[in-house]
């Protein structure tokens, strides 16, 4: 390094890179940290974010300055800069990244930063400054900041994750991933949406199952559409009156990922009362006989990709048909604060099929979904109405025997208490 400048900066254009790598925040973090290490830099910290639908930005802070990146997967392009001080050779990092990203073309310019003859040196006591720095810096340990972001155009929820990816498969329907979030443990992500995490899954799975099962009291035959992680059937099968659960999940990779990596959630797949079918739930309901299910649960993901049809009028008409005369439908209802349109339209659909007063909404809290406020929406075919249950003693006993952590006899009723803005969204 020339002693006429404080630093050396290379600005790199990597083009025609592998687009999948360009969109993979964990791989990019690994490669950037790897590049720094290969160039014998001391890594202090890394911060990486994935943006939905595409793109990664990140910085690796090194003792010798930094490496930064911004990617545009849709163009197979990465803009990288490597800023170094001291003897570190930035071109070693460049060569490493070129290979990792599969860049077929590239260009770079090199600049000297901080021309010493243009600067005036202050009179610092450098020895004390170095000693102070050594007190807090542990060169064997660096902090990682890799973020998974679930967002629409205006809002986002970001979870920090360790950077470790346990499962990453592009199925015919979606990208299925198991990542490890630092706060909520292992999580299932479909495309770039958080589906469930080990530490907060009980909010969703207890609330999708128990309010309707305590309303019906003696449900025997249940159909679950979706729910590939297994949490919903785990909760349904806690009820001893259940004789049969048919679960139809379109994506076998989701089941595989969760069985392997989320066994606490995928805990009931071996229950003999469960029939597991890997197929299209929409077609399954279309072909199902009339009036056979006590309870039909739609545990689908958001209305993009394979779950889009789970928000259609046709689908819910078939659901209505397959329910017994007193049957109940429960559907993942989206958020009145995140995707108001899908939330309101689903309720209109259910009102039009089940009747104006027979499509109640239950709100509950999920910390790992954008805005935290989420809903289940009901379709009540007959008189069984979760807003009017009286068997609270049975709920109390069940909750305590099974060790439930979200649902209880008070939540059973309070979930149906709606803020005024939600009432307005679904006004009849
Ligand atoms: N944005 C998340 C919507 C919820 C999707 N279902 C979660 C599956 C849990 N079994």
Coordinates of N, CA, C and O in Angstrom, one line a residue, residues 63 74 111 142 161 197 280 299 331 337 341 393 397:
X63 N -11.4 -4.8 10.3 CA -10.5 -4.0 11.0 C -9.8 -3.0 10.0 O -9.5 -1.9 10.4
X74 N -32.5 -9.6 -10.7 CA -33.2 -9.6 -12.0 C -32.2 -9.2 -13.1 O -32.5 -9.5 -14.3
X111 N -9.2 3.3 -6.6 CA -8.9 4.7 -6.2 C -8.1 4.7 -5.0 O -8.4 3.9 -4.1
X142 N -17.1 -12.2 15.8 CA -17.7 -11.1 15.1 C -19.2 -11.3 15.2 O -19.8 -12.4 15.3
X161 N -31.7 -13.3 11.5 CA -31.4 -14.7 11.6 C -29.9 -15.0 11.6 O -29.1 -14.1 11.3
X197 N -42.8 -20.0 13.1 CA -41.5 -20.1 13.8 C -41.7 -21.0 15.0 O -42.8 -21.1 15.6
X280 N -53.6 -31.1 -4.8 CA -54.2 -29.7 -4.8 C -55.5 -29.7 -4.0 O -56.5 -30.4 -4.3
X299 N -55.7 -23.7 6.0 CA -54.4 -23.2 6.6 C -53.5 -22.9 5.4 O -52.5 -23.6 5.2
X331 N -60.8 -20.1 8.1 CA -59.8 -19.9 7.1 C -58.8 -18.9 7.6 O -59.1 -17.9 8.3
X337 N -54.4 -5.0 8.8 CA -53.5 -3.8 8.9 C -52.4 -4.0 7.8 O -51.6 -3.1 7.6
X341 N -57.1 -5.4 1.7 CA -58.0 -5.8 0.6 C -58.3 -7.3 0.6 O -59.5 -7.7 0.6
X393 N -66.0 -24.3 31.2 CA -65.3 -25.2 32.1 C -64.5 -26.2 31.4 O -63.4 -26.5 31.7
X397 N -60.4 -26.9 31.5 CA -59.8 -28.1 31.8 C -58.8 -28.5 30.7 O -57.7 -28.9 30.9

